[in-house]
Short mmCIF file of C-alpha atoms and ligand atoms in Angstrom, two decimals:
data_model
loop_
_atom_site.label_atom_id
_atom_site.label_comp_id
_atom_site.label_asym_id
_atom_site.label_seq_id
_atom_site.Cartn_x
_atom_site.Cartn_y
_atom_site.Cartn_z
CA UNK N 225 10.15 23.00 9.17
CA UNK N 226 11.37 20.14 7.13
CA UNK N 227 11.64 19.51 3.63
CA UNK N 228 11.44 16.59 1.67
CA UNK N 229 13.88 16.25 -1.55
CA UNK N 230 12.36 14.58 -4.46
CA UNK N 231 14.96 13.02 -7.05
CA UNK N 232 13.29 12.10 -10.25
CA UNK N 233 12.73 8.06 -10.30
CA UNK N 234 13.01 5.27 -13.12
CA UNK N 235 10.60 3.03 -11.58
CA UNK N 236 8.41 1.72 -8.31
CA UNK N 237 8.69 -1.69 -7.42
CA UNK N 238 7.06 -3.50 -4.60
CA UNK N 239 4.75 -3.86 -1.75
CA UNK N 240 3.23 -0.71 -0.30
CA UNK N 241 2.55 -0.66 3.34
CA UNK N 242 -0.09 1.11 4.15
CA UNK N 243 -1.53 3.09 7.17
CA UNK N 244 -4.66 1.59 7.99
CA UNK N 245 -8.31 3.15 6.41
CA UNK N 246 -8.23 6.92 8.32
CA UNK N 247 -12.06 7.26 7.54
CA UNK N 248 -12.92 4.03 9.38
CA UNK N 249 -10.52 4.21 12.20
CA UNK N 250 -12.40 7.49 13.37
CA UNK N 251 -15.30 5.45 13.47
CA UNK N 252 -14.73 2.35 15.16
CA UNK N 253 -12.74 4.42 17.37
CA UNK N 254 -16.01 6.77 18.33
CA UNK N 255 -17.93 3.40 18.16
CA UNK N 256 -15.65 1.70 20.43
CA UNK N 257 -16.02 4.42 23.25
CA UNK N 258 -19.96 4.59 23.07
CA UNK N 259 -20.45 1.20 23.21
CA UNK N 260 -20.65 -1.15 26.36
CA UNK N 261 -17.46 -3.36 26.58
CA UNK N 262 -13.85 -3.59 25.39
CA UNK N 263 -13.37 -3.20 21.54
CA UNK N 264 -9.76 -3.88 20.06
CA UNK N 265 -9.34 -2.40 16.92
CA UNK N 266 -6.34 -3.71 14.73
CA UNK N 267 -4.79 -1.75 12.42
CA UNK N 268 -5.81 1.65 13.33
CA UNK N 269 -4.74 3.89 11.29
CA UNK N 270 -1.15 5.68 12.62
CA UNK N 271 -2.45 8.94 10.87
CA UNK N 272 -2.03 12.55 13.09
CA UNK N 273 -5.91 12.90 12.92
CA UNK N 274 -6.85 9.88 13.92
CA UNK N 275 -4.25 10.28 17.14
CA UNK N 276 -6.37 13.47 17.56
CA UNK N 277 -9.64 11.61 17.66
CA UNK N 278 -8.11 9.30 20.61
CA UNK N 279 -6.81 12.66 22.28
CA UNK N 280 -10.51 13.97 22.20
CA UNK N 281 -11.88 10.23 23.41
CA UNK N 282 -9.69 10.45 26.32
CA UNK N 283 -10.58 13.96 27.57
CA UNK N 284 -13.95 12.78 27.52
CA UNK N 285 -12.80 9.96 30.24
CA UNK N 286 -12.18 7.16 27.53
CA UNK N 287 -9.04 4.75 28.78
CA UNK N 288 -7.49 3.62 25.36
CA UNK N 289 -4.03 1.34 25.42
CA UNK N 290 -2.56 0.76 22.00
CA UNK N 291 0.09 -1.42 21.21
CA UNK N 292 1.75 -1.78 17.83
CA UNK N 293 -1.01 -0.69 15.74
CA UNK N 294 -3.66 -2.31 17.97
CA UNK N 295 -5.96 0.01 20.62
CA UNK N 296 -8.03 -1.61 23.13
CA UNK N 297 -10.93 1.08 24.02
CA UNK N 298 -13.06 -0.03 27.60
CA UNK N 299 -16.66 1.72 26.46
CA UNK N 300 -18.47 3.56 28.57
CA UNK N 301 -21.73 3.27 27.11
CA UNK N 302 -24.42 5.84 25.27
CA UNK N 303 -24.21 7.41 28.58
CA UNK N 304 -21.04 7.25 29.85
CA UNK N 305 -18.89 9.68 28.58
CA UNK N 306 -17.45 12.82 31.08
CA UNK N 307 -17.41 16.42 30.89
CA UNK N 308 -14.26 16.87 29.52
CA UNK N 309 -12.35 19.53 31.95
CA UNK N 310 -10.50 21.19 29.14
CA UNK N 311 -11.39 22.00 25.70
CA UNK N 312 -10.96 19.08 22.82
CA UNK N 313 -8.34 19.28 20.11
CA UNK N 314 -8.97 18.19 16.56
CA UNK N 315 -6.17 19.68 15.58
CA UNK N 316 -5.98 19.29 11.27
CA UNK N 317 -9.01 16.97 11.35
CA UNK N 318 -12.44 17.90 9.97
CA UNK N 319 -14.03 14.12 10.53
CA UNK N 320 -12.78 14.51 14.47
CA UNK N 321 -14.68 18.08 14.47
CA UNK N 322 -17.75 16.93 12.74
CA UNK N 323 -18.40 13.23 13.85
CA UNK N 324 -17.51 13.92 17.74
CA UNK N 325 -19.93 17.17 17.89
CA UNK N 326 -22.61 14.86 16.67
CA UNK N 327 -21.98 12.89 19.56
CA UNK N 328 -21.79 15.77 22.35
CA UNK N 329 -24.47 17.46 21.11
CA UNK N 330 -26.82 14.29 23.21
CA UNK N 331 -24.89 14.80 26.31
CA UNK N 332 -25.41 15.78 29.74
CA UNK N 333 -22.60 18.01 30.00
CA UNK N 334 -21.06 20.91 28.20
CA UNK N 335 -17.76 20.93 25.78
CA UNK N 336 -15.89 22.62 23.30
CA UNK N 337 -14.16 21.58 20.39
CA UNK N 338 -11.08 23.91 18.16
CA UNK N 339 -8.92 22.57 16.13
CA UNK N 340 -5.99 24.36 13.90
CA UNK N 341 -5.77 26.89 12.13
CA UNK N 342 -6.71 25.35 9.08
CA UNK N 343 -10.14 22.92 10.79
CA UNK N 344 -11.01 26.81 12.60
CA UNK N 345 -11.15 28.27 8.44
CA UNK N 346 -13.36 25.47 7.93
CA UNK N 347 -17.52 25.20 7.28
CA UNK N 348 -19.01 24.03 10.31
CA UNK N 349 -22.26 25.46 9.40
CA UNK N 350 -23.32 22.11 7.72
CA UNK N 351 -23.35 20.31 10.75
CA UNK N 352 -24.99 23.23 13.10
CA UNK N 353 -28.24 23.57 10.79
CA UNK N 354 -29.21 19.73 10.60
CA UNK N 355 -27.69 19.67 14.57
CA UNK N 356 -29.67 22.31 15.87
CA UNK N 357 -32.97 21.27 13.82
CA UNK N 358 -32.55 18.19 16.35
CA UNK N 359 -32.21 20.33 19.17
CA UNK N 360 -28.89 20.97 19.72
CA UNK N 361 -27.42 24.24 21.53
CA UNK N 362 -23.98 24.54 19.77
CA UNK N 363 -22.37 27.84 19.59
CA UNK N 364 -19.63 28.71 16.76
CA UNK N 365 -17.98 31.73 15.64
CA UNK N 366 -18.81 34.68 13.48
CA UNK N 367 -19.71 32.77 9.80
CA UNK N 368 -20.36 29.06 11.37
CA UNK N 369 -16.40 28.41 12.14
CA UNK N 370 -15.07 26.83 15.47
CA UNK N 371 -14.38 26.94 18.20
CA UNK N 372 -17.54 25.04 18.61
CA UNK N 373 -19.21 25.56 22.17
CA UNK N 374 -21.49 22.26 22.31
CA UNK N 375 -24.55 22.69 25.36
CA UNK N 376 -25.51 19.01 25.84
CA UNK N 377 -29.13 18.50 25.26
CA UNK N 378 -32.15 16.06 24.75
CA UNK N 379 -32.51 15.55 21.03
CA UNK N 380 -35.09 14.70 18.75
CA UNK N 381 -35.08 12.76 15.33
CA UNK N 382 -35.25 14.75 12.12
CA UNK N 383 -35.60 13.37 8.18
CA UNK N 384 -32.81 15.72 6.34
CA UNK N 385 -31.45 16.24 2.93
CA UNK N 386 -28.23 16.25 2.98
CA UNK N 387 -27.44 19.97 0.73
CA UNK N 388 -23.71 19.29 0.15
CA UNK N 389 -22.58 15.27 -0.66
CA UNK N 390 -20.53 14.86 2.63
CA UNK N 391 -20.14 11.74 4.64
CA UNK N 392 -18.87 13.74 7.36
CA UNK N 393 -22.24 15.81 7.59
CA UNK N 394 -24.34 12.38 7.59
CA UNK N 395 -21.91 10.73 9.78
CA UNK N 396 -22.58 13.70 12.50
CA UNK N 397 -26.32 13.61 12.01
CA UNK N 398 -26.22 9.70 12.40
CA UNK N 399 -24.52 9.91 15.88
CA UNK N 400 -26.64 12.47 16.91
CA UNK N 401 -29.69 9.91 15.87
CA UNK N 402 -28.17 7.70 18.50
CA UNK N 403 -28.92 10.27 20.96
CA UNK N 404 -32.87 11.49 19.71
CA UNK N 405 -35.72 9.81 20.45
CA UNK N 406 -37.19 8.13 17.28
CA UNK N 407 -35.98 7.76 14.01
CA UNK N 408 -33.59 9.86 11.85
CA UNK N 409 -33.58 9.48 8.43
CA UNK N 410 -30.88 11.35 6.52
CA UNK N 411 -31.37 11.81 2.17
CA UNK N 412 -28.51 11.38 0.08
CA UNK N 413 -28.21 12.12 -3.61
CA UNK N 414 -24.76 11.13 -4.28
CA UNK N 415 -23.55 7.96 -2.24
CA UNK N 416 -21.16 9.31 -0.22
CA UNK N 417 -18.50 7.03 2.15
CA UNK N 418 -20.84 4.61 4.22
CA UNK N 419 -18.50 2.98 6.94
CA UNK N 420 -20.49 4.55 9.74
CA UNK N 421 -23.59 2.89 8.79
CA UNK N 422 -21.16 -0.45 8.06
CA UNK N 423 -19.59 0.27 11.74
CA UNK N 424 -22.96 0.56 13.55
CA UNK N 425 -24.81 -2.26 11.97
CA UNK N 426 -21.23 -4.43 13.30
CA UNK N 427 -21.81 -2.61 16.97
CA UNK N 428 -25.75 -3.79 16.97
CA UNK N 429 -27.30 -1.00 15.80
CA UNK N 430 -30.01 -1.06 13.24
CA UNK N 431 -29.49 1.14 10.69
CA UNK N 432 -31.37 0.85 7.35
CA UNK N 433 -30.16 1.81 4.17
CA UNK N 434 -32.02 1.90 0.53
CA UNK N 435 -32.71 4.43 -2.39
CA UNK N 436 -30.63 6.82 -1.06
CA UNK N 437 -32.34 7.36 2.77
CA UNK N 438 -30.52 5.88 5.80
CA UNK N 439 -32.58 5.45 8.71
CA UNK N 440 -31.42 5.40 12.67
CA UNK N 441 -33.02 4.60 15.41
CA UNK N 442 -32.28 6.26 18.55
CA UNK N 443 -31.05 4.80 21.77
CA UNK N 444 -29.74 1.58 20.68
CA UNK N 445 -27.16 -1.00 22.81
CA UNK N 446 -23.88 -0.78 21.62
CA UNK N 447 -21.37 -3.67 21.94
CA UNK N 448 -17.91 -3.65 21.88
CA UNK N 449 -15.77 -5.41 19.12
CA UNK N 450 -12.93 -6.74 17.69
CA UNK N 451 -12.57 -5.09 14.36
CA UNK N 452 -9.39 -5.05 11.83
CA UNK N 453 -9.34 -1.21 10.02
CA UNK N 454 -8.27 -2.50 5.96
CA UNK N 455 -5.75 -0.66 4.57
CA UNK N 456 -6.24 3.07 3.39
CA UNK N 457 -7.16 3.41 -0.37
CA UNK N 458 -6.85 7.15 -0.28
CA UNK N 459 -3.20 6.83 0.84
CA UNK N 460 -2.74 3.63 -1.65
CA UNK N 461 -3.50 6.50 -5.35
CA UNK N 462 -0.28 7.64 -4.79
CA UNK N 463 1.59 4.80 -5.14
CA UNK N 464 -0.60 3.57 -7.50
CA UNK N 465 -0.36 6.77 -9.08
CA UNK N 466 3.41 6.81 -9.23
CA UNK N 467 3.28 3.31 -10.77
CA UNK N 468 1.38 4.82 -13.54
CA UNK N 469 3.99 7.91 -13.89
CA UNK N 470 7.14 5.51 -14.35
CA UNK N 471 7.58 2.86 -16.82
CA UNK N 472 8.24 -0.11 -15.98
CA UNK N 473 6.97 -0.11 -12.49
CA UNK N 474 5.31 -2.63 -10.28
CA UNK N 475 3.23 -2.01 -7.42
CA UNK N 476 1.06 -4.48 -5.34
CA UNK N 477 -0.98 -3.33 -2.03
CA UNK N 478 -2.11 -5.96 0.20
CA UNK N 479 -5.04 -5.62 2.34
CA UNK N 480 -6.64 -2.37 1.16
CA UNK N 481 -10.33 -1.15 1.51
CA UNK N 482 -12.50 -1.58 -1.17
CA UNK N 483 -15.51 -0.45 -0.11
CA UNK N 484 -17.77 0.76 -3.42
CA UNK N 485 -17.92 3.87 -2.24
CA UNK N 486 -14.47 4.70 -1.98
CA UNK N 487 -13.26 2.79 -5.50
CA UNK N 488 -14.78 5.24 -7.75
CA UNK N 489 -10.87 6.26 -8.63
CA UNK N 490 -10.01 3.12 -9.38
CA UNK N 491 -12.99 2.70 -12.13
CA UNK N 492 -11.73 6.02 -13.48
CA UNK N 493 -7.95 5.23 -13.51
CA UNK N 494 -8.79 1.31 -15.38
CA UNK N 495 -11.51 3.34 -17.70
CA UNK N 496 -8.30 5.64 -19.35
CA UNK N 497 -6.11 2.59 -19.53
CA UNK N 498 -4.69 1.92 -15.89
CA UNK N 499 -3.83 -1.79 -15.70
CA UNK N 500 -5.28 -2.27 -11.47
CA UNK N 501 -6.23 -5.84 -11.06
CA UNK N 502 -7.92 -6.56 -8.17
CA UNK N 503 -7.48 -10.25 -5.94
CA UNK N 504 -8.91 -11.78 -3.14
CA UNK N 505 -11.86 -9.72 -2.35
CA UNK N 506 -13.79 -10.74 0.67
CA UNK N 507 -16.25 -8.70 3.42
CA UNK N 508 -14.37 -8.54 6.79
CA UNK N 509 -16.31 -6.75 9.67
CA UNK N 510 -18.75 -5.43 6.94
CA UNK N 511 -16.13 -3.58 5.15
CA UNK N 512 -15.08 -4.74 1.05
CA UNK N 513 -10.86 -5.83 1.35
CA UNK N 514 -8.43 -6.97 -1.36
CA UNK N 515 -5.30 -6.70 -3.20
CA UNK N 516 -4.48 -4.54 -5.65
CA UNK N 517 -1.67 -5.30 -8.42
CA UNK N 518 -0.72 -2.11 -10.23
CA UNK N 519 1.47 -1.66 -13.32
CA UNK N 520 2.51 1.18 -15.56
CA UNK N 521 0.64 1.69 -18.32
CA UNK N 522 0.30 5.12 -20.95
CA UNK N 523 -2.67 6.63 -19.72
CA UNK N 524 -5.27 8.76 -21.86
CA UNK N 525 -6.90 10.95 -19.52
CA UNK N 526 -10.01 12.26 -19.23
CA UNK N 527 -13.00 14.57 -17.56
CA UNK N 528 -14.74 13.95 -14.44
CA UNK N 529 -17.86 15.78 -13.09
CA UNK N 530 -20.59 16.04 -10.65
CA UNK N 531 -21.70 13.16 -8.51
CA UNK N 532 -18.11 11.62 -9.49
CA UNK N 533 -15.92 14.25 -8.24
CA UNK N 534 -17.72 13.91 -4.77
CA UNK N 535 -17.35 10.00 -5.01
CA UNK N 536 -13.16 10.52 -5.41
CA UNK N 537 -12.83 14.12 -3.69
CA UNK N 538 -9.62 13.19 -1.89
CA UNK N 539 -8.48 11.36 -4.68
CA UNK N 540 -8.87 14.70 -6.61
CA UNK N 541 -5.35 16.48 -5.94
CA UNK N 542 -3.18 13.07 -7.30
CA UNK N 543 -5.14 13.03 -10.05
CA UNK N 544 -5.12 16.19 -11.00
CA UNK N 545 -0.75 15.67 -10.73
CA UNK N 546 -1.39 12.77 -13.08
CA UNK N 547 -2.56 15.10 -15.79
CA UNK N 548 0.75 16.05 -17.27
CA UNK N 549 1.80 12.55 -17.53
CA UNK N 550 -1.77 11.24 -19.46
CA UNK N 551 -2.41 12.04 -23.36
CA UNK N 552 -5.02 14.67 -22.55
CA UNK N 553 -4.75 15.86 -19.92
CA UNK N 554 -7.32 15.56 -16.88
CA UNK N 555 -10.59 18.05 -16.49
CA UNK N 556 -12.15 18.04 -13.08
CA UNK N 557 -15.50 19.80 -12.51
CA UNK N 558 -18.13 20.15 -9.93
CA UNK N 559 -15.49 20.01 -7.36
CA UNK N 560 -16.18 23.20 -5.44
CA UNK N 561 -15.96 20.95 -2.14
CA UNK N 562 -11.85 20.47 -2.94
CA UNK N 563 -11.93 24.95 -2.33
CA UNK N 564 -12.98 23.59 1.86
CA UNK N 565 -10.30 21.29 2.47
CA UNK N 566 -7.05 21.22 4.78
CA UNK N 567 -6.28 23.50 2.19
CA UNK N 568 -8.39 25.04 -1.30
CA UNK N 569 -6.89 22.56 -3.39
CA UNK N 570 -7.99 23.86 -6.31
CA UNK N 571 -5.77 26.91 -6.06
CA UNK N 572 -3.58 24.90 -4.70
CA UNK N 573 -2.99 22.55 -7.04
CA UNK N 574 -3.17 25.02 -9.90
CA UNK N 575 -0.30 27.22 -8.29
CA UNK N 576 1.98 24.05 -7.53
CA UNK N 577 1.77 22.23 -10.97
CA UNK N 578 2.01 25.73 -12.89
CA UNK N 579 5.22 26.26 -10.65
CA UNK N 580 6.42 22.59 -12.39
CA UNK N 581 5.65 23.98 -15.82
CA UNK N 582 1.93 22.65 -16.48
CA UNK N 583 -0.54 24.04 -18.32
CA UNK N 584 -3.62 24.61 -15.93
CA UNK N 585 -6.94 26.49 -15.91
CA UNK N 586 -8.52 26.66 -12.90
CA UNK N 587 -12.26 27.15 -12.58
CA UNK N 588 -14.16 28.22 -9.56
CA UNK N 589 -15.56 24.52 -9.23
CA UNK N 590 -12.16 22.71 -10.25
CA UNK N 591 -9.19 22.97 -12.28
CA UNK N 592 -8.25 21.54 -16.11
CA UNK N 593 -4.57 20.38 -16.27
CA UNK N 594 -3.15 19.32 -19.97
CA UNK N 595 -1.43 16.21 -20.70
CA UNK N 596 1.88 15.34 -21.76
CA UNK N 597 1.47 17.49 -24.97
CA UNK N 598 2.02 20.93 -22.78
CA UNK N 599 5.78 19.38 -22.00
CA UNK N 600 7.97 17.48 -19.17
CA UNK N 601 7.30 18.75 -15.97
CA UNK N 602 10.38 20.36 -14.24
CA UNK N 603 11.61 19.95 -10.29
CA UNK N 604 10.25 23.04 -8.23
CA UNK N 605 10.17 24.43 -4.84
CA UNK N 606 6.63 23.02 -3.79
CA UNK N 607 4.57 25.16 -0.78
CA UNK N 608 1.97 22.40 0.16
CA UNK N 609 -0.46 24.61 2.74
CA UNK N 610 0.29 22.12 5.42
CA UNK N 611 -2.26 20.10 3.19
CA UNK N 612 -1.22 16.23 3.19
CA UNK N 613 -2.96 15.06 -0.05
CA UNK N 614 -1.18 18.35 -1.60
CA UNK N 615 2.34 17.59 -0.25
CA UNK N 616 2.08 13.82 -1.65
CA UNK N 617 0.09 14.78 -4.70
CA UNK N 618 3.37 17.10 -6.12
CA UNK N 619 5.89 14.89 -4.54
CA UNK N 620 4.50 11.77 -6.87
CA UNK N 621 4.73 13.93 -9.65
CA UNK N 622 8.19 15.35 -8.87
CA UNK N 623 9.02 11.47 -9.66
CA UNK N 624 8.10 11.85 -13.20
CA UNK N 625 9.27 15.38 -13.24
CA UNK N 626 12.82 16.48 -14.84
CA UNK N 627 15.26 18.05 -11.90
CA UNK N 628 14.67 18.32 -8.16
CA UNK N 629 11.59 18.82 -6.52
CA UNK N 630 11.20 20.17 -2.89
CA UNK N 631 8.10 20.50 -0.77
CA UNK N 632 8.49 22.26 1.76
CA UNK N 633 6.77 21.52 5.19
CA UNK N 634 6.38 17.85 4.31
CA UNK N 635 6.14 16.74 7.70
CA UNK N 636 1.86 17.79 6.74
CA UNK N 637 2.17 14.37 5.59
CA UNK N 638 1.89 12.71 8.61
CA UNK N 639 -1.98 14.20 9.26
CA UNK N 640 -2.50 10.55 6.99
CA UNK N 641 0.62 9.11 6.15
CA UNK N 642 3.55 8.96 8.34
CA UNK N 643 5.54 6.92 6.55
CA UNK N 644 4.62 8.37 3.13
CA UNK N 645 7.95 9.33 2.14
CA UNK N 646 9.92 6.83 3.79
CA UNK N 647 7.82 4.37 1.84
CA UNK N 648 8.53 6.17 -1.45
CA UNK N 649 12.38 5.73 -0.72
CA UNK N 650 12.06 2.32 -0.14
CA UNK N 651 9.94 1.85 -3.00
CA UNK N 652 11.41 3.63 -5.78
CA UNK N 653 15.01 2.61 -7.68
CA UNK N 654 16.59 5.74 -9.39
C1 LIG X 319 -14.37 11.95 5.28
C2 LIG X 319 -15.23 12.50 4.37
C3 LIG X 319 -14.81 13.42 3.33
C4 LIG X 319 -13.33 13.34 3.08
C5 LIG X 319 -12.53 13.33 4.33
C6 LIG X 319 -12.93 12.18 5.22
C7 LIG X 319 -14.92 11.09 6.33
O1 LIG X 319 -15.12 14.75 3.72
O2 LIG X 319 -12.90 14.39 2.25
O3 LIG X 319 -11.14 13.23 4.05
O4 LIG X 319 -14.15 10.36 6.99
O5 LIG X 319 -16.13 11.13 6.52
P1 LIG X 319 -16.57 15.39 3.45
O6 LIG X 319 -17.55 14.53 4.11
O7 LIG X 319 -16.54 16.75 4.07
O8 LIG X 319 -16.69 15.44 1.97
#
């Protein structure tokens, strides 16, 4: 397995190139497939999971040609999908899992769906309950994990409340809607990531959305597209993160997703003292894009809770890595969703930063890390869980930290980032 080296930096300077949004390329690329005529999608995102996704699309008879970092996907309709002969792969990807077993559950045919070993540790039981209220015949392991055994059946519309804030949950329940007769309506507390609903209304679906309720009707005519996937905010933090760990630095990020229910870091990050301005903002395929200009800045740190650790979960693990660089420190509570991830990031993240010398607490719903008060944070050998956000999370902060830092297995990166620490080279003078 490789490793990745981390040399402590001076500064970051430059223009980030991002992969593109990996939420939103699942979607249009699951759109794009159900829909009647060729979609191209530019910019999909060159993550691992969303190459899983495509590897699922095509066992279920989809022809997709990409080029560059442009797919063309000939849809097959509501209807038109095939029994796939062997089972799907989602490999490391929980959205792939959840969104595409909302779609088979309305099918003619039979499937089944694994993934690795991390996706077959994860809850599936969120989707099964509000799946199987519509009708569907899905069949999991012992405790609600996969593999999922999906027994395509007629479904009918439900009005659910959503127990846990996931978009993943609603997103499955909303592609299931496409398959029911009626209308689903799906109750939200905490406004969780909304570029399905975006992605449908852009395919011709009507999907209404107020107060907190978003409402599907079943059986709609989807049409293809051309779409452009914005750049991926998630992946932007750490850059912007390690702009904000190095004085001096510079960072600007063309072309990145805003969407309002994704920027909730950003609002945190400006409200303890992160200069982020913010250019050219315009709606493109019903999706919020811009610039971002970044530079460093002392930060003071700060608590999060509730509704607002949902609104930034993956943002969670780099800022949690920030906290040793900030005044005091970072608190984050009502996080228990970051113990379900690729990896439990809470212990995760408390074992990796204590292993760099900070002081951490870890509670059962999230993890208090002290600022720069507690001392410098030294090089260490880093064991990411095969957990993306965690490998780039430590690796930021081993460019703030004093000696080497190593994380081991950093080729996890690539579930979202590919080029993550090829970028970081380029980007950083030492
Ligand atoms: C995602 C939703 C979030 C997020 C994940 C991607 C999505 O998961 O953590 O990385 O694309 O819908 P949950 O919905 O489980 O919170």
């Amino acid at each position: 397995m490789s490793k990745a080296k981390i040399e402590p930096a001076k500064r970051i300077d430059g223009v980030v190139e991002l992969p593109g949004d990996k939420s939103i390329s699942h979607r249009y690329a699951i759109l794009s497939a159900i829909a009647e005529g060729v979609s191209e999608i530019r910019n999909y995102s060159s993550a691992a999971d969303c190459k899983s996704t495509l590897d699922c699309l095509r066992r279920l008879g989809i022809e997709i040609e990409s080029q560059d970092r442009t797919i063309r996907i000939p849809g097959k309709g509501l209807r038109g999908l095939k029994a796939p002969r062997r089972s799907l792969d989602a490999r490391n990807s929980g959205t792939t899992m959840r969104l595409l077993t909302g779609v088979l559950a309305g099918q003619s045919f039979s499937s089944m769906i694994t993934g690795d070993s991390s996706l077959r540790r994860r809850p599936m039981r969120r989707i099964l309950d509000p799946l199987s209220a519509m009708g569907a015949k899905i069949s999991a392991r012992d405790g609600g994990l996969a593999p999922l055994e999906i027994q395509g059946t007629p479904l009918h519309s439900i009005d659910y409340t959503l127990p846990v804030a996931s978009a993943q949950v609603k997103s499955a329940i909303l592609l299931a809607g496409l398959y029911a007769d009626g209308e689903t309506s799906i109750h939200e507390s905490v406004a969780t990531r909304d570029h399905l609903e975006l992605a449908l209304r852009e395919f011709g679906a009507r999907v209404v959305a107020a107060k907190g309720i978003i409402r599907i009707e079943g059986g709609p005519r989807l049409e293809g597209r051309s779409l452009t996937v914005p750049g991926d905010l998630s992946a932007a933090v750490f850059f912007i993160a390690a702009a904000l760990i190095l004085p001096g630095s510079n960072v600007i990020i063309h072309d990145v997703g805003l969407n309002p229910t994704r920027t909730r870091i950003l609002d945190f990050l400006i409200s303890i003292g992160a200069p982020i301005h913010v250019a050219s903002l315009q709606s493109r395929d019903g999706e919020l894009v811009g610039d971002l200009a970044v530079r460093y800045a002392p930060l003071a740190g700060g608590a999060i809770s509730g509704a607002q650790a949902a609104e930034m979960i993956d943002e969670l693990p780099m800022l949690a890595a920030l906290g040793p660089f900030t005044e005091k420190g970072i608190e984050i509570r009502g996080a228990q969703e970051l113990r379900v991830k690729e990896s439990d990031r809470v212990s995760a993240l408390a074992e990796s930063l204590a292993r760099m010398g900070a002081r951490v607490e870890e509670f059962p719903d999230g993890l208090r890390v002290e600022g720069r008060g507690a001392g410098k944070l030294r090089g260490a050998k880093i064991d990411p869980r095969g957990d993306h956000r965690i490998a780039m999370a430590l690796a930021v902060a081993g460019l703030g930290a004093e000696g080497t830092t190593v994380i081991q297995d950093a080729e996890c990166a690539a579930v979202s980032f590919p080029d993550f620490f090829a970028t970081i080279d380029r980007m950083v003078e030492r």
